């Protein structure tokens, strides 16, 4: 049972445009969410996070939006750059634990 | 430099053999984790440990075992009971006992069963 879902396995975007990556979750006991970027044969690296008490968090070109009623979060990358091409994972943490649950990932390709 | 070291980076194993993947961290983190990555399945949690001498099963613990005798070390043994062990394995750590924060990952170990 996949509690964190990324329904788009891949996404292609033109350089300079906005990339929007989506993530849905089913467990209302998740209280913290993170986005990670991963290149092949490497460990994921942290991008940005958001607490469930907020609905938006920005860090440079990256913004994460959280819609708790819809159990949906999204990562916006503006402007997209070729170096952003990677697999992006969203993750959620179960309240009161340190258990991180990851989604299936979305492969982003930014075209020059 | 502080970080997480996984070894070996590549490992080949014959069917029926146990193999142990090493994970060491010098970040002074309390919590450590093992994930497995398969194509199209994302990162799935195998085991995690929040403190020394204690660990919990994740979503796919069958066929795996761990130990946490030292804060900085969290080795994973892939046993012969694991039916499909070929995968990319990732170790991670985080601060525990305070505000929840990011996971720090190692570079991964790729296990291939021949």
Tab-separated table of C-alpha atoms in Angstrom:
chain	number	residue	atom	x	y	z
A	1	UNK	CA	0.000	0.000	0.000
A	2	UNK	CA	1.733	3.134	-1.263
A	3	UNK	CA	1.090	5.922	1.238
A	4	UNK	CA	3.054	8.521	-0.738
A	5	UNK	CA	2.423	8.625	-4.455
A	6	UNK	CA	3.986	10.440	-7.343
A	7	UNK	CA	1.707	9.655	-10.232
A	8	UNK	CA	3.861	11.126	-12.979
A	9	UNK	CA	6.884	8.917	-13.609
A	10	UNK	CA	8.440	11.512	-15.920
A	11	UNK	CA	8.218	15.156	-16.924
A	12	UNK	CA	9.945	17.188	-19.656
A	13	UNK	CA	10.216	20.968	-19.455
A	14	UNK	CA	11.927	23.591	-21.565
A	15	UNK	CA	14.832	25.453	-19.978
A	16	UNK	CA	13.683	28.667	-18.311
A	17	UNK	CA	10.116	27.489	-17.848
A	18	UNK	CA	8.452	26.293	-14.648
A	19	UNK	CA	8.669	22.638	-13.537
A	20	UNK	CA	5.838	21.407	-11.321
A	21	UNK	CA	6.234	18.054	-9.608
A	22	UNK	CA	3.303	16.602	-7.716
A	23	UNK	CA	2.927	14.285	-4.756
A	24	UNK	CA	-0.173	12.853	-3.061
A	25	UNK	CA	-0.395	11.124	0.291
A	26	UNK	CA	-3.043	9.098	2.047
A	27	UNK	CA	-2.071	9.167	5.727
A	28	UNK	CA	-3.312	12.214	7.658
A	29	UNK	CA	-0.740	11.425	10.388
A	30	UNK	CA	2.101	12.709	8.226
A	31	UNK	CA	3.244	16.023	9.664
A	32	UNK	CA	6.398	16.909	7.768
A	33	UNK	CA	7.244	16.671	4.087
A	34	UNK	CA	10.496	16.836	2.166
A	35	UNK	CA	11.707	16.848	-1.429
A	36	UNK	CA	14.899	15.120	-2.550
A	37	UNK	CA	16.807	15.131	-5.822
A	38	UNK	CA	18.680	12.067	-7.022
A	39	UNK	CA	21.193	11.402	-9.777
A	40	UNK	CA	21.862	7.821	-10.970
A	41	UNK	CA	24.083	5.703	-8.719
A	42	UNK	CA	24.202	8.418	-6.052
A	43	UNK	CA	22.400	9.048	-2.793
A	44	UNK	CA	19.504	11.544	-2.796
A	45	UNK	CA	20.216	15.102	-1.698
A	46	UNK	CA	17.816	17.252	0.269
A	47	UNK	CA	16.104	20.144	-1.519
A	48	UNK	CA	13.381	21.672	0.590
A	49	UNK	CA	10.889	20.757	3.310
A	50	UNK	CA	7.612	21.939	4.775
A	51	UNK	CA	5.829	21.401	8.051
A	52	UNK	CA	2.154	20.488	8.021
A	53	UNK	CA	1.332	23.743	9.821
A	54	UNK	CA	2.431	25.735	6.775
A	55	UNK	CA	1.153	25.867	3.215
A	56	UNK	CA	4.203	27.250	1.439
A	57	UNK	CA	7.961	27.311	1.770
A	58	UNK	CA	10.445	28.964	-0.590
A	59	UNK	CA	14.169	28.552	-1.082
A	60	UNK	CA	15.617	30.292	-4.102
A	61	UNK	CA	14.245	28.714	-7.270
A	62	UNK	CA	12.386	26.034	-5.290
A	63	UNK	CA	8.955	26.436	-3.704
A	64	UNK	CA	6.934	23.720	-2.037
A	65	UNK	CA	3.163	24.055	-1.627
A	66	UNK	CA	1.086	21.948	0.757
A	67	UNK	CA	-2.672	21.463	0.496
A	68	UNK	CA	-3.624	19.464	3.572
A	69	UNK	CA	-7.302	19.145	2.741
A	70	UNK	CA	-6.400	17.558	-0.598
A	71	UNK	CA	-3.433	15.654	0.872
A	72	UNK	CA	-1.333	17.046	-1.929
A	73	UNK	CA	2.003	18.775	-2.199
A	74	UNK	CA	3.897	20.144	-5.135
A	75	UNK	CA	7.400	21.349	-5.896
A	76	UNK	CA	7.830	24.304	-8.244
A	77	UNK	CA	11.182	25.012	-9.867
A	78	UNK	CA	11.470	28.409	-11.532
A	79	UNK	CA	13.305	28.899	-13.793
A	80	UNK	CA	14.187	25.328	-14.715
A	81	UNK	CA	17.785	24.640	-15.679
A	82	UNK	CA	19.377	21.654	-17.475
A	83	UNK	CA	21.237	20.813	-14.241
A	84	UNK	CA	17.876	20.217	-12.591
A	85	UNK	CA	17.452	17.060	-14.675
A	86	UNK	CA	17.247	14.243	-12.133
A	87	UNK	CA	14.760	12.047	-10.302
A	88	UNK	CA	12.786	13.886	-7.625
A	89	UNK	CA	11.332	12.108	-4.605
A	90	UNK	CA	8.851	13.461	-2.124
A	91	UNK	CA	8.934	12.047	1.393
A	92	UNK	CA	6.649	12.265	4.414
A	93	UNK	CA	7.303	11.707	8.104
A	94	UNK	CA	4.821	9.972	10.365
A	95	UNK	CA	3.927	12.162	13.334
A	96	UNK	CA	5.744	11.230	16.527
A	97	UNK	CA	8.256	9.043	14.706
A	98	UNK	CA	11.370	9.348	12.650
A	99	UNK	CA	9.958	7.100	9.933
A	100	UNK	CA	10.420	8.689	6.497
A	101	UNK	CA	8.196	7.312	3.718
A	102	UNK	CA	9.200	8.056	0.125
A	103	UNK	CA	7.210	8.277	-3.072
A	104	UNK	CA	8.079	6.461	-6.279
A	105	UNK	CA	9.866	9.412	-7.865
A	106	UNK	CA	9.434	11.609	-10.950
A	107	UNK	CA	12.172	11.864	-13.556
A	108	UNK	CA	12.534	15.479	-14.640
A	109	UNK	CA	14.238	16.323	-17.905
A	110	UNK	CA	14.975	19.974	-18.608
A	111	UNK	CA	15.569	20.570	-22.294
A	112	UNK	CA	18.109	23.174	-23.360
B	1	UNK	CA	34.418	15.982	6.519
B	2	UNK	CA	31.237	14.704	8.130
B	3	UNK	CA	29.165	12.260	6.193
B	4	UNK	CA	27.887	8.767	5.617
B	5	UNK	CA	30.089	6.069	4.129
B	6	UNK	CA	28.655	2.971	2.542
B	7	UNK	CA	30.762	0.033	1.423
B	8	UNK	CA	31.208	-1.716	-0.831
B	9	UNK	CA	29.891	0.414	-3.680
B	10	UNK	CA	29.398	-2.663	-5.883
B	11	UNK	CA	28.897	-6.213	-4.685
B	12	UNK	CA	28.214	-9.482	-6.459
B	13	UNK	CA	26.818	-12.467	-4.660
B	14	UNK	CA	25.869	-15.981	-5.573
B	15	UNK	CA	22.382	-17.183	-4.777
B	16	UNK	CA	22.122	-18.659	-1.318
B	17	UNK	CA	24.883	-16.515	0.199
B	18	UNK	CA	24.419	-13.918	2.907
B	19	UNK	CA	26.067	-10.550	2.393
B	20	UNK	CA	26.604	-7.608	4.740
B	21	UNK	CA	26.555	-3.979	3.617
B	22	UNK	CA	28.418	-1.504	5.780
B	23	UNK	CA	27.170	1.950	6.785
B	24	UNK	CA	29.173	4.320	8.962
B	25	UNK	CA	28.382	7.932	9.856
B	26	UNK	CA	30.403	10.582	11.684
B	27	UNK	CA	27.603	13.142	11.900
B	28	UNK	CA	26.753	12.184	15.487
B	29	UNK	CA	23.230	11.386	14.346
B	30	UNK	CA	21.047	9.217	16.530
B	31	UNK	CA	18.798	7.753	13.833
B	32	UNK	CA	19.915	5.559	10.935
B	33	UNK	CA	18.000	3.973	8.076
B	34	UNK	CA	18.258	1.467	5.245
B	35	UNK	CA	16.317	1.911	2.019
B	36	UNK	CA	16.159	-0.132	-1.119
B	37	UNK	CA	15.649	1.384	-4.575
B	38	UNK	CA	14.195	-0.570	-7.485
B	39	UNK	CA	13.198	0.905	-10.861
B	40	UNK	CA	9.705	2.400	-10.699
B	41	UNK	CA	9.320	1.679	-6.982
B	42	UNK	CA	11.043	4.598	-5.357
B	43	UNK	CA	12.793	4.197	-2.024
B	44	UNK	CA	11.367	1.553	0.262
B	45	UNK	CA	12.246	1.428	3.951
B	46	UNK	CA	13.874	-1.812	5.133
B	47	UNK	CA	14.862	-1.042	8.737
B	48	UNK	CA	15.475	2.008	10.869
B	49	UNK	CA	17.014	2.674	14.254
B	50	UNK	CA	16.398	5.691	16.443
B	51	UNK	CA	18.918	4.823	19.175
B	52	UNK	CA	21.724	2.365	19.844
B	53	UNK	CA	20.627	-1.217	20.519
B	54	UNK	CA	17.147	-0.588	19.166
B	55	UNK	CA	15.709	-0.866	15.645
B	56	UNK	CA	12.338	-1.241	13.943
B	57	UNK	CA	11.193	-3.017	10.807
B	58	UNK	CA	10.280	-0.907	7.843
B	59	UNK	CA	7.915	-1.862	5.046
B	60	UNK	CA	10.067	-4.604	3.450
B	61	UNK	CA	12.136	-6.122	6.284
B	62	UNK	CA	11.672	-9.778	5.294
B	63	UNK	CA	14.972	-11.401	4.340
B	64	UNK	CA	17.073	-8.659	5.945
B	65	UNK	CA	18.666	-8.196	9.349
B	66	UNK	CA	20.432	-5.285	11.057
B	67	UNK	CA	22.317	-4.463	14.219
B	68	UNK	CA	22.996	-1.186	16.004
B	69	UNK	CA	25.749	-1.829	18.514
B	70	UNK	CA	27.418	1.542	17.990
B	71	UNK	CA	25.917	4.948	17.295
B	72	UNK	CA	27.976	5.442	14.161
B	73	UNK	CA	27.388	2.041	12.561
B	74	UNK	CA	24.290	0.325	11.136
B	75	UNK	CA	25.215	-2.716	9.009
B	76	UNK	CA	22.592	-4.461	6.871
B	77	UNK	CA	22.728	-8.194	6.173
B	78	UNK	CA	20.929	-9.454	3.096
B	79	UNK	CA	20.167	-13.072	3.840
B	80	UNK	CA	19.504	-15.961	1.506
B	81	UNK	CA	15.840	-15.658	2.522
B	82	UNK	CA	15.527	-12.417	0.552
B	83	UNK	CA	13.897	-13.574	-2.679
B	84	UNK	CA	14.913	-10.713	-4.940
B	85	UNK	CA	18.001	-9.056	-3.446
B	86	UNK	CA	19.406	-7.397	-6.576
B	87	UNK	CA	18.902	-3.683	-5.951
B	88	UNK	CA	20.519	-0.382	-5.033
B	89	UNK	CA	20.756	0.006	-1.254
B	90	UNK	CA	20.891	3.371	0.478
B	91	UNK	CA	21.830	4.134	4.056
B	92	UNK	CA	20.768	7.388	5.703
B	93	UNK	CA	20.911	9.143	9.044
B	94	UNK	CA	19.153	11.979	10.815
B	95	UNK	CA	19.089	13.815	14.098
B	96	UNK	CA	16.598	12.280	16.529
B	97	UNK	CA	15.161	13.544	19.766
B	98	UNK	CA	14.609	17.058	18.501
B	99	UNK	CA	12.858	18.860	15.631
B	100	UNK	CA	12.423	16.609	12.638
B	101	UNK	CA	14.872	17.393	9.903
B	102	UNK	CA	16.382	16.122	6.749
B	103	UNK	CA	17.785	12.705	6.047
B	104	UNK	CA	21.400	12.556	4.949
B	105	UNK	CA	22.195	9.758	2.514
B	106	UNK	CA	25.275	7.771	1.645
B	107	UNK	CA	26.351	7.120	-1.931
B	108	UNK	CA	24.671	3.725	-2.069
B	109	UNK	CA	25.681	0.102	-2.613
B	110	UNK	CA	24.612	-1.845	-5.660
B	111	UNK	CA	24.110	-5.537	-4.980
B	112	UNK	CA	23.825	-7.983	-7.864
B	113	UNK	CA	22.938	-11.610	-7.305
B	114	UNK	CA	24.324	-13.908	-9.960
